[in-house]
């Protein structure tokens, strides 16, 4: 299954599909990272204005250095394709922990050949980095709720923390994490810092190096999260997104039905929360199809 996933995601990945403008954004920011600068085109000091958090570009810059390949688009897409392959293995692990080997193999097989998942693994989008983090967070929370060692909650906290310095929409994942640990408040108190620490380190470093730029960008980003639309407009956009997603073929519909049939119950409700909360958060103000379909990349394994 992993070999098939790798073949479908890595073959001729540099040239197929055609290039998307956001991929060039990632290449540009990562190239500036290689030079020790936080910059996008001529805009320096902070990239939060474009909702670009740092982790993906730091990782991509390191990948450039390791590969020493002058084809930076090819390196970018190889990275996201490998993240897609790793997500197939992690989905197996997340389901296998409580759902049985046969179900885990079936889930991994479906993700390995899911056309939309294959396509978006071949694009160099930073959302691909969220996918393994979310699956590891789900695994950690499920094991913790199953009564295993509290270290599993720590793993989930670390993964959530990495999500929060990868993409803005991962703020929606805070609720499943808090709800999972809330019945043991002492555990929640020590686990929350794991989730908050990466974002805190990023914010403090930006405030120390470029307080004006970061303050402006943060204010602008928070204003965008408010969607700027009435509740009626947000509801209409959300319903339209659901309709289009379900009309796009059997994969999404079958997946949603499958979420409701998961056993045991803790895995079902965790997966449903991790799927529906981000979908509602981004789907109330953004199209989740056509050129904006990349928003749901991290949700495709679910």
XYZ file of C-alpha atoms in Angstrom:
302
model
C 0.000 0.000 0.000
C 2.817 2.395 0.856
C 4.638 1.596 -2.380
C 1.483 2.300 -4.380
C 0.974 5.562 -2.485
C 4.573 6.573 -3.235
C 4.278 5.700 -6.932
C 1.069 7.705 -7.368
C 2.451 10.736 -5.534
C 6.099 10.910 -6.625
C 6.141 9.906 -10.303
C 6.969 12.960 -12.451
C 5.844 15.167 -9.573
C 7.875 18.258 -10.560
C 5.950 18.822 -13.795
C 2.540 17.236 -13.296
C 0.164 18.891 -12.420
C 0.895 22.392 -13.700
C 2.271 24.959 -11.291
C -0.010 26.837 -8.891
C 0.866 30.391 -7.806
C 0.810 29.599 -4.065
C 3.583 27.075 -4.638
C 5.836 29.895 -5.843
C 4.964 31.778 -2.640
C 6.322 28.892 -0.558
C 9.460 28.677 -2.705
C 10.102 32.420 -2.322
C 9.613 32.497 1.468
C 11.776 29.366 1.927
C 14.543 30.847 -0.243
C 14.576 33.938 1.957
C 14.723 31.629 4.991
C 17.875 30.117 3.514
C 19.350 33.630 3.562
C 18.303 34.111 7.184
C 15.425 36.487 6.392
C 11.696 36.464 7.062
C 10.438 37.880 3.791
C 7.996 37.363 0.920
C 8.932 39.151 -2.308
C 9.725 42.699 -1.113
C 7.684 42.519 2.094
C 10.069 41.889 4.970
C 10.028 41.165 8.721
C 6.730 39.232 8.916
C 4.747 37.007 6.554
C 1.670 36.710 8.759
C 0.007 39.340 6.542
C -0.392 36.486 4.048
C -1.412 34.045 6.814
C 1.973 32.319 6.441
C 3.160 30.771 9.670
C 6.821 29.672 9.807
C 7.115 25.910 10.282
C 6.508 24.708 6.715
C 9.013 27.175 5.260
C 11.646 26.342 7.885
C 11.231 22.652 7.026
C 11.288 23.383 3.287
C 14.452 25.482 3.604
C 16.124 22.596 5.447
C 14.945 20.195 2.739
C 16.525 22.462 0.100
C 19.833 22.334 1.941
C 19.748 18.559 2.321
C 18.800 17.871 -1.285
C 21.173 20.410 -2.915
C 18.811 20.238 -5.906
C 18.532 23.463 -7.953
C 14.979 22.542 -9.000
C 13.236 24.101 -6.017
C 9.727 23.390 -7.305
C 10.618 19.724 -7.672
C 12.028 19.642 -4.125
C 8.910 21.367 -2.731
C 6.600 18.844 -4.378
C 8.780 15.904 -3.357
C 8.455 17.064 0.241
C 4.652 17.297 0.116
C 4.414 13.984 -1.751
C 6.470 12.300 0.980
C 4.203 13.875 3.593
C 1.287 12.300 1.703
C 2.928 8.869 1.768
C 3.708 9.164 5.479
C 0.075 10.122 6.099
C -1.053 6.795 4.606
C 1.105 4.957 7.154
C -0.026 7.187 10.019
C -3.692 6.688 9.122
C -3.088 2.945 9.400
C -1.520 3.466 12.850
C -4.347 5.752 14.051
C -7.089 3.297 13.046
C -5.149 0.146 13.986
C -4.740 1.297 17.589
C -8.410 0.646 18.313
C -10.250 -0.212 15.107
C -8.631 -3.487 14.115
C -6.087 -4.470 11.461
C -8.547 -5.084 8.606
C -10.182 -1.670 8.995
C -6.785 0.023 9.284
C -5.547 -1.647 6.075
C -8.739 -0.659 4.256
C -8.431 2.964 5.425
C -4.782 3.121 4.318
C -5.640 1.597 0.935
C -8.478 4.067 0.340
C -6.247 7.048 1.195
C -3.406 5.691 -0.950
C -5.582 5.779 -4.076
C -8.100 8.540 -3.172
C -7.818 10.753 -6.322
C -8.157 14.098 -4.509
C -5.616 13.075 -1.860
C -3.176 11.943 -4.567
C -3.609 15.178 -6.543
C -3.090 17.513 -3.592
C -0.085 15.566 -2.318
C 1.473 16.381 -5.695
C 0.943 20.127 -5.155
C 3.432 21.978 -2.961
C 0.919 23.302 -0.429
C 1.794 23.860 3.223
C -1.528 22.258 4.248
C 0.079 18.895 3.470
C 2.227 19.313 6.584
C -0.870 19.489 8.787
C -2.013 16.020 7.700
C 0.557 13.870 9.595
C 0.362 16.195 12.615
C -3.436 15.840 12.831
C -3.257 12.058 12.479
C -0.661 11.839 15.251
C -2.768 14.157 17.420
C -5.797 11.926 16.805
C -3.753 8.827 17.691
C -2.480 10.443 20.895
C -5.940 11.591 22.024
C -7.520 8.218 21.260
C -4.863 6.322 23.218
C -5.160 8.773 26.114
C -8.953 8.361 26.238
C -8.477 4.590 26.126
C -6.781 4.880 29.518
C -3.206 4.599 28.301
C -0.243 6.557 29.708
C -0.764 10.361 29.946
C 2.295 10.733 27.683
C -0.136 10.133 24.799
C -1.840 13.408 25.731
C 1.587 15.043 25.682
C 2.136 13.706 22.141
C -1.232 15.141 21.088
C -0.280 18.487 22.639
C 3.031 18.624 20.788
C 1.304 17.798 17.486
C -1.322 20.494 18.074
C 1.458 22.957 18.870
C 3.165 22.151 15.554
C -0.175 22.583 13.743
C -0.553 26.042 15.278
C 2.717 27.228 13.735
C 1.899 25.674 10.354
C -1.528 26.998 9.342
C -3.967 29.471 10.902
C -7.042 27.258 10.525
C -5.619 24.702 12.959
C -6.959 26.920 15.778
C -10.186 24.937 15.243
C -8.381 21.850 16.602
C -8.041 23.368 20.070
C -11.573 22.328 21.053
C -11.155 18.540 20.449
C -7.911 18.664 22.424
C -9.425 20.547 25.370
C -12.573 18.387 25.437
C -10.477 15.200 25.447
C -8.465 16.268 28.489
C -11.118 18.325 30.319
C -12.347 15.499 32.529
C -8.866 15.369 34.071
C -8.130 19.093 34.687
C -4.660 18.409 36.092
C -3.647 16.664 32.882
C -5.056 19.520 30.818
C -3.035 22.055 32.823
C 0.290 20.388 32.037
C -0.619 19.420 28.458
C -1.806 22.842 27.262
C 1.710 24.360 27.446
C 2.898 21.710 24.951
C 0.297 23.032 22.514
C 0.960 26.709 23.252
C 4.765 26.690 23.420
C 5.658 26.644 19.674
C 3.252 29.505 18.902
C 4.483 31.430 21.951
C 8.132 31.035 20.886
C 7.251 32.249 17.379
C 5.261 35.234 18.669
C 7.964 36.281 21.152
C 10.725 36.044 18.553
C 8.712 38.138 16.086
C 7.854 40.719 18.748
C 11.543 40.973 19.606
C 12.734 41.299 15.997
C 9.884 43.116 14.192
C 7.203 44.251 16.668
C 5.502 46.784 14.370
C 5.248 44.485 11.352
C 4.140 41.503 13.433
C 1.557 43.554 15.351
C 0.029 44.863 12.140
C 0.003 41.429 10.496
C -1.512 39.779 13.585
C -4.303 42.359 13.732
C -5.025 41.909 10.021
C -5.070 38.106 10.292
C -7.435 38.153 13.288
C -9.776 40.486 11.410
C -9.886 37.982 8.539
C -10.804 35.167 10.917
C -13.980 37.087 11.752
C -15.061 36.446 8.162
C -16.598 39.958 7.836
C -19.971 38.467 6.896
C -23.341 38.182 8.593
C -24.394 34.863 10.127
C -26.913 34.393 7.319
C -24.175 34.836 4.683
C -21.831 32.458 6.516
C -24.594 29.852 6.790
C -25.304 30.136 3.059
C -21.622 29.742 2.135
C -21.285 26.766 4.482
C -24.319 24.975 3.031
C -23.073 25.623 -0.488
C -19.685 24.131 0.415
C -21.289 20.986 1.832
C -23.481 20.589 -1.245
C -20.588 20.986 -3.682
C -18.329 18.631 -1.697
C -20.980 15.922 -1.554
C -21.830 16.396 -5.247
C -18.193 15.873 -6.265
C -18.413 12.093 -6.185
C -18.754 9.197 -3.828
C -15.476 9.598 -1.913
C -16.416 12.426 0.454
C -19.945 11.119 1.071
C -18.682 7.594 1.765
C -16.048 9.009 4.103
C -18.569 11.026 6.117
C -20.846 7.972 6.451
C -17.804 5.964 7.528
C -17.000 8.475 10.291
C -20.399 7.880 11.874
C -19.866 4.101 11.872
C -16.397 4.081 13.465
C -15.856 1.941 16.552
C -15.102 2.410 19.383
C -17.140 5.521 20.158
C -14.177 7.579 21.356
C -12.460 7.216 17.980
C -15.696 8.107 16.181
C -16.297 11.302 18.119
C -12.668 12.395 17.990
C -12.565 11.904 14.211
C -15.904 13.699 13.760
C -14.754 16.676 15.844
C -11.404 16.909 14.028
C -13.249 16.767 10.700
C -16.312 18.965 11.253
C -14.893 21.795 13.373
C -12.207 22.890 10.848
C -14.699 22.343 8.022
C -17.194 24.707 9.679
C -14.480 27.192 10.661
C -13.082 27.627 7.146
C -16.208 26.691 5.194
C -18.282 29.580 6.555
C -16.178 32.154 4.706
C -14.150 30.343 2.020
C -14.963 28.147 -0.949
C -13.741 24.595 -0.332
C -13.746 23.556 -3.977
C -12.198 24.537 -7.314
C -9.055 26.669 -6.774
C -9.609 26.776 -2.996
C -9.943 23.025 -2.452
C -6.491 22.907 -0.836
C -8.035 24.082 2.462
C -9.371 20.567 3.093
C -6.117 18.670 2.358
C -5.547 17.799 6.056
C -9.119 16.495 6.370
C -8.970 14.040 3.466
C -7.574 11.099 5.517
C -10.477 11.476 7.928
